[in-house]
mmCIF file of C-alpha atoms in Angstrom:
data_model
loop_
_atom_site.group_PDB
_atom_site.id
_atom_site.type_symbol
_atom_site.label_atom_id
_atom_site.label_comp_id
_atom_site.label_asym_id
_atom_site.label_seq_id
_atom_site.Cartn_x
_atom_site.Cartn_y
_atom_site.Cartn_z
ATOM 1 C CA ILE A 1 79.956 108.479 107.729
ATOM 2 C CA PRO A 2 77.533 111.806 107.199
ATOM 3 C CA ASP A 3 78.663 115.234 105.786
ATOM 4 C CA SER A 4 77.053 116.556 108.450
ATOM 5 C CA LEU A 5 79.657 115.607 111.358
ATOM 6 C CA GLY A 6 81.882 118.033 110.086
ATOM 7 C CA ASN A 7 79.769 120.942 111.724
ATOM 8 C CA LEU A 8 80.473 119.555 115.433
ATOM 9 C CA ALA A 9 82.929 122.265 116.349
ATOM 10 C CA ASN A 10 83.741 120.820 119.561
ATOM 11 C CA LEU A 11 83.934 117.353 118.833
ATOM 12 C CA GLN A 12 87.015 116.289 120.090
ATOM 13 C CA SER A 13 86.853 112.177 119.711
ATOM 14 C CA LEU A 14 85.117 110.379 116.907
ATOM 15 C CA GLN A 15 85.176 106.542 117.131
ATOM 16 C CA PHE A 16 83.875 104.518 114.472
ATOM 17 C CA PHE A 17 86.141 101.210 114.624
ATOM 18 C CA SER A 18 84.918 97.456 113.918
ATOM 19 C CA ASN A 19 81.708 98.173 112.218
ATOM 20 C CA GLN A 20 80.488 97.457 108.603
ATOM 21 C CA LEU A 21 80.540 101.133 107.424
ATOM 22 C CA SER A 22 80.939 101.603 103.623
ATOM 23 C CA GLY A 23 81.365 104.390 101.356
ATOM 24 C CA SER A 24 84.023 106.989 101.668
ATOM 25 C CA ILE A 25 85.512 109.443 104.429
ATOM 26 C CA PRO A 26 83.749 112.613 103.656
ATOM 27 C CA ASP A 27 86.249 116.147 103.131
ATOM 28 C CA SER A 28 84.113 117.820 105.939
ATOM 29 C CA LEU A 29 85.710 115.570 109.104
ATOM 30 C CA GLY A 30 88.554 118.305 108.076
ATOM 31 C CA ASN A 31 86.612 121.294 109.682
ATOM 32 C CA LEU A 32 87.028 119.326 112.809
ATOM 33 C CA ALA A 33 89.648 121.747 114.651
ATOM 34 C CA ASN A 34 89.404 120.196 118.350
ATOM 35 C CA LEU A 35 89.171 117.006 117.098
ATOM 36 C CA GLN A 36 92.294 114.545 118.803
ATOM 37 C CA SER A 37 91.329 111.139 118.167
ATOM 38 C CA LEU A 38 89.620 109.819 114.892
ATOM 39 C CA GLN A 39 89.175 106.128 114.621
ATOM 40 C CA PHE A 40 87.473 103.918 111.900
ATOM 41 C CA PHE A 41 89.661 101.240 111.488
ATOM 42 C CA SER A 42 88.503 97.611 110.362
ATOM 43 C CA ASN A 43 85.322 98.420 108.358
ATOM 44 C CA GLN A 44 84.870 98.758 104.607
ATOM 45 C CA LEU A 45 85.466 101.675 104.003
ATOM 46 C CA SER A 46 86.509 103.336 100.262
ATOM 47 C CA GLY A 47 88.067 105.911 97.893
ATOM 48 C CA SER A 48 90.843 108.444 99.575
ATOM 49 C CA ILE A 49 91.855 109.845 102.236
ATOM 50 C CA PRO A 50 90.805 113.421 102.224
ATOM 51 C CA ASP A 51 93.634 116.086 102.114
ATOM 52 C CA SER A 52 91.616 118.253 104.502
ATOM 53 C CA LEU A 53 92.474 115.433 107.203
ATOM 54 C CA GLY A 54 95.672 117.596 107.182
ATOM 55 C CA ASN A 55 94.255 120.688 108.700
ATOM 56 C CA LEU A 56 93.245 118.560 112.094
ATOM 57 C CA GLY A 57 96.201 119.912 113.992
ATOM 58 C CA ASN A 58 95.220 118.984 117.216
ATOM 59 C CA LEU A 59 94.702 114.938 115.867
ATOM 60 C CA GLN A 60 96.849 112.396 118.019
ATOM 61 C CA THR A 61 95.822 109.247 116.972
ATOM 62 C CA LEU A 62 94.316 108.391 113.494
ATOM 63 C CA PRO A 63 94.075 104.542 112.986
ATOM 64 C CA ALA A 64 91.967 104.022 109.610
ATOM 65 C CA SER A 65 93.604 100.483 109.160
ATOM 66 C CA ASP A 66 91.576 97.114 107.787
ATOM 67 C CA ASN A 67 89.465 99.402 105.235
ATOM 68 C CA GLN A 68 89.303 99.486 101.646
ATOM 69 C CA LEU A 69 90.768 102.938 101.094
ATOM 70 C CA SER A 70 92.754 103.416 97.642
ATOM 71 C CA GLY A 71 94.643 106.006 96.169
ATOM 72 C CA SER A 72 97.795 107.918 97.440
ATOM 73 C CA ILE A 73 98.900 108.591 100.569
ATOM 74 C CA PRO A 74 97.885 112.652 100.846
ATOM 75 C CA GLY A 75 100.826 114.534 101.819
ATOM 76 C CA SER A 76 98.691 117.102 103.760
ATOM 77 C CA LEU A 77 99.319 114.272 106.767
ATOM 78 C CA GLY A 78 102.582 115.744 107.269
ATOM 79 C CA ASN A 79 100.688 118.868 109.021
ATOM 80 C CA LEU A 80 99.664 116.946 111.906
ATOM 81 C CA GLY A 81 102.185 118.183 113.797
ATOM 82 C CA ASN A 82 100.621 116.725 117.105
ATOM 83 C CA LEU A 83 99.805 113.132 115.374
ATOM 84 C CA GLN A 84 101.104 110.276 117.535
ATOM 85 C CA THR A 85 99.645 107.323 115.843
ATOM 86 C CA LEU A 86 99.146 106.745 112.134
ATOM 87 C CA GLU A 87 97.965 103.362 111.204
ATOM 88 C CA LEU A 88 96.971 103.191 107.503
ATOM 89 C CA ASP A 89 98.075 98.636 107.305
ATOM 90 C CA GLY A 90 95.454 96.915 105.323
ATOM 91 C CA ASN A 91 94.502 98.765 102.970
ATOM 92 C CA LEU A 92 94.613 99.663 99.026
ATOM 93 C CA LEU A 93 96.720 102.386 99.455
ATOM 94 C CA SER A 94 98.985 102.720 96.173
ATOM 95 C CA GLY A 95 102.148 105.085 95.099
ATOM 96 C CA SER A 96 105.058 106.240 97.265
ATOM 97 C CA ILE A 97 105.072 107.194 100.782
ATOM 98 C CA PRO A 98 105.188 111.111 100.799
ATOM 99 C CA ASP A 99 108.093 112.732 102.275
ATOM 100 C CA SER A 100 106.140 114.901 104.332
ATOM 101 C CA LEU A 101 105.372 112.528 107.207
ATOM 102 C CA GLY A 102 108.745 113.189 108.013
ATOM 103 C CA ASN A 103 107.673 116.087 109.635
ATOM 104 C CA LEU A 104 105.272 114.185 111.927
ATOM 105 C CA ALA A 105 108.152 114.928 114.952
ATOM 106 C CA ASN A 106 105.706 113.503 117.699
ATOM 107 C CA LEU A 107 105.420 110.195 115.678
ATOM 108 C CA GLN A 108 105.364 107.104 118.235
ATOM 109 C CA LEU A 109 103.804 104.237 115.583
ATOM 110 C CA LEU A 110 103.520 104.011 111.944
ATOM 111 C CA GLN A 111 101.972 101.023 110.470
ATOM 112 C CA LEU A 112 101.721 101.219 106.427
ATOM 113 C CA PHE A 113 102.122 97.327 105.812
ATOM 114 C CA CYS A 114 99.729 95.619 103.740
ATOM 115 C CA ASN A 115 99.207 98.196 101.034
ATOM 116 C CA GLN A 116 100.032 98.291 97.377
ATOM 117 C CA LEU A 117 102.489 101.254 98.079
ATOM 118 C CA ILE A 118 105.780 101.431 95.843
ATOM 119 C CA SER A 119 108.949 99.331 96.897
ATOM 120 C CA GLY A 120 112.006 101.321 97.526
ATOM 121 C CA SER A 121 113.328 103.279 100.138
ATOM 122 C CA LEU A 122 111.688 104.987 102.481
ATOM 123 C CA PRO A 123 111.850 109.444 102.458
ATOM 124 C CA GLY A 124 114.986 110.980 103.523
ATOM 125 C CA SER A 125 112.972 112.919 105.827
ATOM 126 C CA PHE A 126 112.389 109.965 108.176
ATOM 127 C CA GLY A 127 115.710 110.228 109.370
ATOM 128 C CA ASN A 128 113.852 113.348 111.359
ATOM 129 C CA LEU A 129 111.499 111.174 113.249
#
């Protein structure tokens, strides 16, 4: 995914699902202030989820399942106040589930299964959802 996509200031929807895309998610996608839908599930994307995606205040859907994303879930995703769907299942994510995800008041679907997340209890903030 080219860094230059982060220059498309008026972009509202970016859909790359069910391809064979590889490489990482560029930090520059966090510049897409008008983006409402970012869909890149069912690819071969690897690396970590950029913290910059937490800047996408208008984002409503973020399906990123069935890739090879690794590292921890960035706490910055808890800044996405309009997010309704967060699908991160079927990756290689590890660590704990960030407490900040409990800030997602509009969240309707959260899928985190089939990762390597630390077992234990869910963050207490999830009671806010």
